[in-house]
mmCIF file of C-alpha atoms and ligand atoms in Angstrom:
data_model
loop_
_atom_site.group_PDB
_atom_site.id
_atom_site.type_symbol
_atom_site.label_atom_id
_atom_site.label_comp_id
_atom_site.label_asym_id
_atom_site.label_seq_id
_atom_site.Cartn_x
_atom_site.Cartn_y
_atom_site.Cartn_z
ATOM 1 C CA MET W 1 -80.858 39.293 64.204
ATOM 2 C CA SER W 2 -82.637 37.271 66.856
ATOM 3 C CA ARG W 3 -86.412 37.354 67.102
ATOM 4 C CA ARG W 4 -88.363 38.523 70.085
ATOM 5 C CA LEU W 5 -90.633 35.654 71.065
ATOM 6 C CA THR W 6 -93.971 36.127 72.780
ATOM 7 C CA PHE W 7 -95.404 33.262 74.828
ATOM 8 C CA SER W 8 -99.064 33.119 75.737
ATOM 9 C CA VAL W 9 -99.155 30.552 78.547
ATOM 10 C CA PHE W 10 -102.199 28.976 80.210
ATOM 11 C CA ARG W 11 -102.242 29.604 83.967
ATOM 12 C CA HIS W 12 -104.511 28.004 86.527
ATOM 13 C CA ASN W 13 -104.158 26.349 89.910
ATOM 14 C CA PRO W 14 -107.147 23.990 90.300
ATOM 15 C CA ARG W 15 -106.508 23.657 94.064
ATOM 16 C CA ASP W 16 -106.876 27.396 94.659
ATOM 17 C CA PRO W 17 -110.545 28.474 94.667
ATOM 18 C CA ALA W 18 -109.442 32.033 93.833
ATOM 19 C CA SER W 19 -107.540 30.958 90.712
ATOM 20 C CA LEU W 20 -109.301 31.551 87.397
ATOM 21 C CA PRO W 21 -107.997 30.000 84.147
ATOM 22 C CA HIS W 22 -106.327 32.690 82.048
ATOM 23 C CA GLN W 23 -103.426 33.319 79.652
ATOM 24 C CA GLU W 24 -100.281 35.129 80.733
ATOM 25 C CA THR W 25 -97.845 36.699 78.306
ATOM 26 C CA TYR W 26 -94.046 36.535 78.541
ATOM 27 C CA SER W 27 -91.375 37.781 76.116
ATOM 28 C CA LEU W 28 -87.857 36.510 75.472
ATOM 29 C CA ASP W 29 -85.082 36.982 72.941
ATOM 30 C CA GLU W 30 -84.652 33.832 70.876
ATOM 31 C CA GLN W 31 -81.268 32.128 71.058
ATOM 32 C CA PRO W 32 -79.706 29.633 68.652
ATOM 33 C CA GLY W 33 -80.840 26.073 69.419
ATOM 34 C CA MET W 34 -83.498 27.270 71.867
ATOM 35 C CA THR W 35 -86.081 24.621 72.759
ATOM 36 C CA LEU W 36 -89.342 25.255 74.561
ATOM 37 C CA PHE W 37 -87.720 23.638 77.600
ATOM 38 C CA ILE W 38 -84.965 26.294 77.556
ATOM 39 C CA ALA W 39 -87.471 29.091 76.946
ATOM 40 C CA LEU W 40 -89.790 28.003 79.779
ATOM 41 C CA SER W 41 -86.848 27.541 82.149
ATOM 42 C CA GLN W 42 -85.642 31.071 81.368
ATOM 43 C CA ILE W 43 -89.133 32.435 81.958
ATOM 44 C CA ARG W 44 -89.382 30.609 85.278
ATOM 45 C CA ASP W 45 -85.865 31.622 86.364
ATOM 46 C CA GLY W 46 -86.027 35.258 85.268
ATOM 47 C CA GLN W 47 -89.655 36.319 85.159
ATOM 48 C CA ASP W 48 -92.086 34.062 87.009
ATOM 49 C CA PRO W 49 -90.964 31.414 89.525
ATOM 50 C CA SER W 50 -94.598 30.320 90.023
ATOM 51 C CA LEU W 51 -94.918 28.838 86.508
ATOM 52 C CA ASN W 52 -95.585 25.060 86.577
ATOM 53 C CA PHE W 53 -94.378 22.704 83.861
ATOM 54 C CA ASP W 54 -92.813 19.221 83.823
ATOM 55 C CA PHE W 55 -89.476 18.026 82.486
ATOM 56 C CA VAL W 56 -87.243 15.137 83.448
ATOM 57 C CA CYS W 57 -85.024 13.817 80.679
ATOM 58 C CA ARG W 58 -84.948 16.778 78.235
ATOM 59 C CA ALA W 59 -84.229 14.209 75.530
ATOM 60 C CA GLY W 60 -87.618 12.951 74.322
ATOM 61 C CA VAL W 61 -87.453 9.835 76.486
ATOM 62 C CA CYS W 62 -89.545 10.337 79.646
ATOM 63 C CA GLY W 63 -92.687 11.784 78.030
ATOM 64 C CA SER W 64 -93.307 14.250 80.867
ATOM 65 C CA CYS W 65 -93.008 17.518 78.924
ATOM 66 C CA ALA W 66 -95.926 17.029 76.524
ATOM 67 C CA MET W 67 -98.138 20.095 76.096
ATOM 68 C CA VAL W 68 -100.267 21.731 73.424
ATOM 69 C CA ILE W 69 -97.941 23.916 71.364
ATOM 70 C CA ASN W 70 -99.721 26.312 69.020
ATOM 71 C CA GLY W 71 -102.714 23.979 68.992
ATOM 72 C CA ARG W 72 -100.834 20.718 68.525
ATOM 73 C CA PRO W 73 -99.740 18.233 71.211
ATOM 74 C CA GLY W 74 -95.981 17.756 71.262
ATOM 75 C CA LEU W 75 -92.889 17.403 73.443
ATOM 76 C CA ALA W 76 -91.580 20.749 74.645
ATOM 77 C CA CYS W 77 -88.027 19.458 75.066
ATOM 78 C CA ARG W 78 -87.903 18.332 71.419
ATOM 79 C CA THR W 79 -89.511 21.446 69.951
ATOM 80 C CA GLN W 80 -87.174 24.185 68.803
ATOM 81 C CA THR W 81 -88.475 27.740 68.784
ATOM 82 C CA LYS W 82 -86.963 28.282 65.308
ATOM 83 C CA ASP W 83 -89.632 25.908 63.972
ATOM 84 C CA LEU W 84 -92.439 28.042 65.418
ATOM 85 C CA PRO W 85 -93.734 31.532 64.646
ATOM 86 C CA SER W 86 -92.699 34.303 67.058
ATOM 87 C CA GLY W 87 -96.081 34.105 68.803
ATOM 88 C CA ILE W 88 -96.280 30.815 70.734
ATOM 89 C CA SER W 89 -99.318 29.608 72.662
ATOM 90 C CA LEU W 90 -98.938 26.891 75.283
ATOM 91 C CA PHE W 91 -101.716 24.900 76.939
ATOM 92 C CA PRO W 92 -101.719 21.770 79.118
ATOM 93 C CA LEU W 93 -102.773 18.506 77.480
ATOM 94 C CA PRO W 94 -106.557 18.052 77.597
ATOM 95 C CA SER W 95 -108.113 14.752 78.803
ATOM 96 C CA PHE W 96 -105.743 14.528 81.799
ATOM 97 C CA GLU W 97 -106.111 15.857 85.329
ATOM 98 C CA LEU W 98 -104.637 19.339 85.581
ATOM 99 C CA ILE W 99 -101.990 19.744 88.275
ATOM 100 C CA GLY W 100 -101.341 23.398 87.476
ATOM 101 C CA ASP W 101 -100.523 25.618 84.465
ATOM 102 C CA LEU W 102 -98.838 23.312 81.906
ATOM 103 C CA SER W 103 -98.472 20.330 84.230
ATOM 104 C CA VAL W 104 -100.939 17.409 83.976
ATOM 105 C CA ASN W 105 -101.172 14.023 85.661
ATOM 106 C CA THR W 106 -100.593 11.654 82.739
ATOM 107 C CA GLY W 107 -99.210 9.061 85.188
ATOM 108 C CA LYS W 108 -102.592 8.571 86.872
ATOM 109 C CA TRP W 109 -104.335 8.072 83.515
ATOM 110 C CA MET W 110 -101.640 5.720 82.201
ATOM 111 C CA ARG W 111 -101.688 3.641 85.365
ATOM 112 C CA ALA W 112 -105.483 3.206 85.224
ATOM 113 C CA MET W 113 -105.249 2.229 81.544
ATOM 114 C CA SER W 114 -102.388 -0.214 82.228
ATOM 115 C CA GLU W 115 -104.230 -1.884 85.108
ATOM 116 C CA ARG W 116 -107.402 -2.167 83.064
ATOM 117 C CA ILE W 117 -105.800 -3.889 80.082
ATOM 118 C CA GLU W 118 -103.097 -5.581 82.170
ATOM 119 C CA THR W 119 -100.050 -4.418 80.295
ATOM 120 C CA TRP W 120 -97.748 -7.171 81.376
ATOM 121 C CA ALA W 121 -96.957 -10.590 79.956
ATOM 122 C CA HIS W 122 -99.399 -13.193 81.301
ATOM 123 C CA LEU W 123 -97.248 -16.259 81.718
ATOM 124 C CA ALA W 124 -98.429 -19.850 82.004
ATOM 125 C CA GLU W 125 -99.397 -20.788 85.566
ATOM 126 C CA ALA W 126 -96.326 -22.979 85.942
ATOM 127 C CA PRO W 127 -93.905 -21.052 83.738
ATOM 128 C CA ASP W 128 -91.644 -23.306 81.792
ATOM 129 C CA ILE W 129 -88.109 -21.933 82.100
ATOM 130 C CA ASP W 130 -87.214 -23.225 78.635
ATOM 131 C CA ARG W 131 -90.086 -21.287 77.162
ATOM 132 C CA LEU W 132 -89.262 -18.147 79.136
ATOM 133 C CA GLU W 133 -85.624 -18.296 78.109
ATOM 134 C CA ALA W 134 -86.329 -19.454 74.568
ATOM 135 C CA ARG W 135 -84.467 -17.615 71.876
ATOM 136 C CA MET W 136 -86.646 -15.068 70.139
ATOM 137 C CA GLU W 137 -86.263 -14.504 66.427
ATOM 138 C CA PRO W 138 -84.649 -11.087 65.843
ATOM 139 C CA ALA W 139 -87.524 -10.060 63.571
ATOM 140 C CA MET W 140 -90.017 -10.799 66.371
ATOM 141 C CA ALA W 141 -87.900 -8.968 68.964
ATOM 142 C CA GLU W 142 -87.677 -5.971 66.641
ATOM 143 C CA ALA W 143 -91.435 -5.944 65.998
ATOM 144 C CA ILE W 144 -92.079 -5.952 69.772
ATOM 145 C CA TYR W 145 -89.419 -3.317 70.375
ATOM 146 C CA GLU W 146 -90.954 -1.092 67.707
ATOM 147 C CA LEU W 147 -94.221 -0.911 69.711
ATOM 148 C CA ASP W 148 -92.391 -0.748 73.060
ATOM 149 C CA ARG W 149 -90.926 2.625 72.077
ATOM 150 C CA CYS W 150 -94.043 4.362 73.464
ATOM 151 C CA ILE W 151 -93.013 6.880 76.149
ATOM 152 C CA GLU W 152 -96.560 7.354 77.530
ATOM 153 C CA CYS W 153 -96.431 11.074 76.827
ATOM 154 C CA GLY W 154 -100.210 11.317 76.279
ATOM 155 C CA CYS W 155 -100.010 13.275 72.999
ATOM 156 C CA CYS W 156 -102.113 10.647 71.179
ATOM 157 C CA VAL W 157 -104.860 10.886 73.818
ATOM 158 C CA ALA W 158 -104.804 14.696 73.777
ATOM 159 C CA ALA W 159 -105.170 14.708 69.976
ATOM 160 C CA CYS W 160 -108.062 12.221 69.927
ATOM 161 C CA GLY W 161 -111.660 13.403 69.502
ATOM 162 C CA THR W 162 -113.035 10.168 70.972
ATOM 163 C CA ALA W 163 -110.916 10.563 74.127
ATOM 164 C CA ARG W 164 -112.309 14.085 74.505
ATOM 165 C CA MET W 165 -115.857 12.724 74.370
ATOM 166 C CA ARG W 166 -115.505 9.734 76.673
ATOM 167 C CA ASP W 167 -113.279 9.304 79.725
ATOM 168 C CA ASP W 168 -113.194 5.517 79.445
ATOM 169 C CA PHE W 169 -111.624 5.420 75.966
ATOM 170 C CA LEU W 170 -108.311 3.531 75.973
ATOM 171 C CA GLY W 171 -106.720 5.766 73.389
ATOM 172 C CA ALA W 172 -104.158 4.804 70.814
ATOM 173 C CA VAL W 173 -101.600 4.283 73.589
ATOM 174 C CA GLY W 174 -103.741 1.502 75.106
ATOM 175 C CA MET W 175 -104.396 -0.181 71.796
ATOM 176 C CA ASN W 176 -100.715 -0.008 70.916
ATOM 177 C CA LYS W 177 -99.951 -1.830 74.158
ATOM 178 C CA ILE W 178 -102.448 -4.580 73.373
ATOM 179 C CA ALA W 179 -100.892 -4.938 69.914
ATOM 180 C CA ARG W 180 -97.497 -5.267 71.597
ATOM 181 C CA PHE W 181 -98.585 -8.086 73.962
ATOM 182 C CA ARG W 182 -100.474 -9.914 71.187
ATOM 183 C CA LEU W 183 -97.133 -10.203 69.415
ATOM 184 C CA ASP W 184 -95.278 -11.525 72.456
ATOM 185 C CA PRO W 185 -95.025 -15.341 72.317
ATOM 186 C CA ARG W 186 -94.622 -15.484 76.138
ATOM 187 C CA ASP W 187 -98.053 -13.955 76.733
ATOM 188 C CA THR W 188 -100.622 -16.735 77.091
ATOM 189 C CA ARG W 189 -103.707 -14.576 76.538
ATOM 190 C CA SER W 190 -105.930 -15.577 73.628
ATOM 191 C CA ASP W 191 -107.553 -13.229 71.128
ATOM 192 C CA LYS W 192 -110.800 -13.759 73.041
ATOM 193 C CA ASP W 193 -109.113 -12.456 76.218
ATOM 194 C CA TYR W 194 -107.898 -9.383 74.347
ATOM 195 C CA TYR W 195 -111.341 -8.913 72.845
ATOM 196 C CA GLU W 196 -112.844 -8.794 76.314
ATOM 197 C CA VAL W 197 -110.737 -5.755 77.199
ATOM 198 C CA ILE W 198 -110.671 -3.800 73.935
ATOM 199 C CA GLY W 199 -113.527 -5.175 71.798
ATOM 200 C CA ASP W 200 -116.108 -2.493 72.537
ATOM 201 C CA ASP W 201 -116.682 1.231 72.194
ATOM 202 C CA THR W 202 -114.107 2.013 74.881
ATOM 203 C CA GLY W 203 -111.496 0.301 72.694
ATOM 204 C CA VAL W 204 -111.047 -0.488 69.004
ATOM 205 C CA PHE W 205 -114.712 0.016 68.111
ATOM 206 C CA GLY W 206 -114.837 3.460 69.732
ATOM 207 C CA CYS W 207 -112.001 4.683 67.543
ATOM 208 C CA MET W 208 -113.434 6.786 64.713
ATOM 209 C CA SER W 209 -110.202 6.697 62.682
ATOM 210 C CA LEU W 210 -109.615 10.397 63.272
ATOM 211 C CA LEU W 211 -105.855 9.729 63.103
ATOM 212 C CA GLY W 212 -104.831 12.691 65.255
ATOM 213 C CA CYS W 213 -102.964 10.132 67.358
ATOM 214 C CA HIS W 214 -100.924 8.952 64.396
ATOM 215 C CA ASP W 215 -100.113 12.512 63.294
ATOM 216 C CA VAL W 216 -98.788 13.728 66.648
ATOM 217 C CA CYS W 217 -97.003 10.706 68.142
ATOM 218 C CA PRO W 218 -93.459 11.994 68.802
ATOM 219 C CA LYS W 219 -92.070 8.453 68.477
ATOM 220 C CA ASP W 220 -93.731 7.934 65.072
ATOM 221 C CA LEU W 221 -95.395 4.744 66.225
ATOM 222 C CA PRO W 222 -97.523 3.057 63.537
ATOM 223 C CA LEU W 223 -100.744 3.714 65.464
ATOM 224 C CA GLN W 224 -103.034 3.848 62.460
ATOM 225 C CA THR W 225 -101.813 0.455 61.228
ATOM 226 C CA GLN W 226 -102.047 -1.166 64.663
ATOM 227 C CA ILE W 227 -105.581 0.030 65.414
ATOM 228 C CA ALA W 228 -106.843 -0.976 61.949
ATOM 229 C CA TYR W 229 -105.158 -4.386 62.289
ATOM 230 C CA LEU W 230 -106.691 -5.069 65.716
ATOM 231 C CA ARG W 231 -110.121 -4.060 64.464
ATOM 232 C CA ARG W 232 -109.863 -6.284 61.374
ATOM 233 C CA GLN W 233 -108.739 -9.224 63.495
ATOM 234 C CA MET W 234 -111.664 -8.794 65.886
ATOM 235 C CA VAL W 235 -114.158 -8.752 63.009
ATOM 236 C CA LYS W 236 -112.423 -11.574 61.120
ATOM 237 C CA GLN W 237 -112.510 -13.844 64.137
ATOM 238 C CA GLY W 238 -116.189 -13.173 64.673
ATOM 239 C CA PHE W 239 -115.824 -11.216 67.894
ATOM 240 C CA ARG W 240 -117.987 -8.453 66.423
HETATM 241 FE FE1 SF4 G 301 -96.947 9.244 73.228
HETATM 242 FE FE2 SF4 G 301 -97.003 7.901 70.902
HETATM 243 FE FE3 SF4 G 301 -97.063 6.560 73.219
HETATM 244 FE FE4 SF4 G 301 -99.180 7.989 72.454
HETATM 245 S S1 SF4 G 301 -98.362 6.156 71.433
HETATM 246 S S2 SF4 G 301 -98.323 7.955 74.494
HETATM 247 S S3 SF4 G 301 -98.215 9.724 71.422
HETATM 248 S S4 SF4 G 301 -95.407 7.839 72.449
HETATM 249 FE FE1 F3S G 302 -108.563 8.691 68.249
HETATM 250 FE FE2 F3S G 302 -106.521 7.862 66.845
HETATM 251 FE FE3 F3S G 302 -108.825 6.579 66.704
HETATM 252 S S1 F3S G 302 -107.143 9.960 67.131
HETATM 253 S S2 F3S G 302 -110.317 8.159 67.045
HETATM 254 S S3 F3S G 302 -107.518 6.747 68.501
HETATM 255 S S4 F3S G 302 -107.399 6.912 65.034
HETATM 256 FE FE1 FES G 303 -88.525 13.957 78.879
HETATM 257 FE FE2 FES G 303 -89.307 15.928 77.283
HETATM 258 S S1 FES G 303 -88.437 16.101 79.248
HETATM 259 S S2 FES G 303 -89.571 13.804 76.986
#
């Protein structure tokens, strides 16, 4: 027999002065294979067309559907209701600008972070075509690809106590990106250059090793290892 699910959903429109943050309750019959994406779509279609939430790919690729699901950041499109109790609470990710209800502006945060740490390969001033086209060892390409799997969903930032305390913290997502470019042989930046962007309390030395980021990352990125490695390298090379 299917369960009756109860959703307690955060509602607030920050652009409407009359809107007060509150929880609204919706009920649905659970169906086989139901994800939170399906459940929220049914609620919006059948019960409340004003409900805001974001989805694009529905396949765990775009990162837009992240929200706090029963207290834990996760992707709504990859979360099946059968893995949750019948009472489900949904909140928007903290640390990001609220657009409305479950929708937050992770793009604005990610863009600011990317511009600050310059998440692109810094090539030599007169790029040497042979170097650019040089064959990359498969092991190196795989190591870079492993870190490139980040979908910028924001779950790691939402789960991080440091990010909740300071707006300028780069988060595990930012440090993962630095780790990715440090590996890339085409990037001409030195460790000193990297140190200048992440070697303080807004970067690797602000991280308190709380590891919420590592626990919630839906792509299982090795965030704990990368942050610890960057920190050790900074200390080893005398940058701190
Ligand atoms: Fe999401 Fe993981 Fe990337 Fe953080 S590191 S933004 S949790 S995919
Ligand atoms: Fe935050 Fe992850 Fe460090 S949760 S404190 S970035 S280990
Ligand atoms: Fe794209 Fe969920 S809708 S990751």
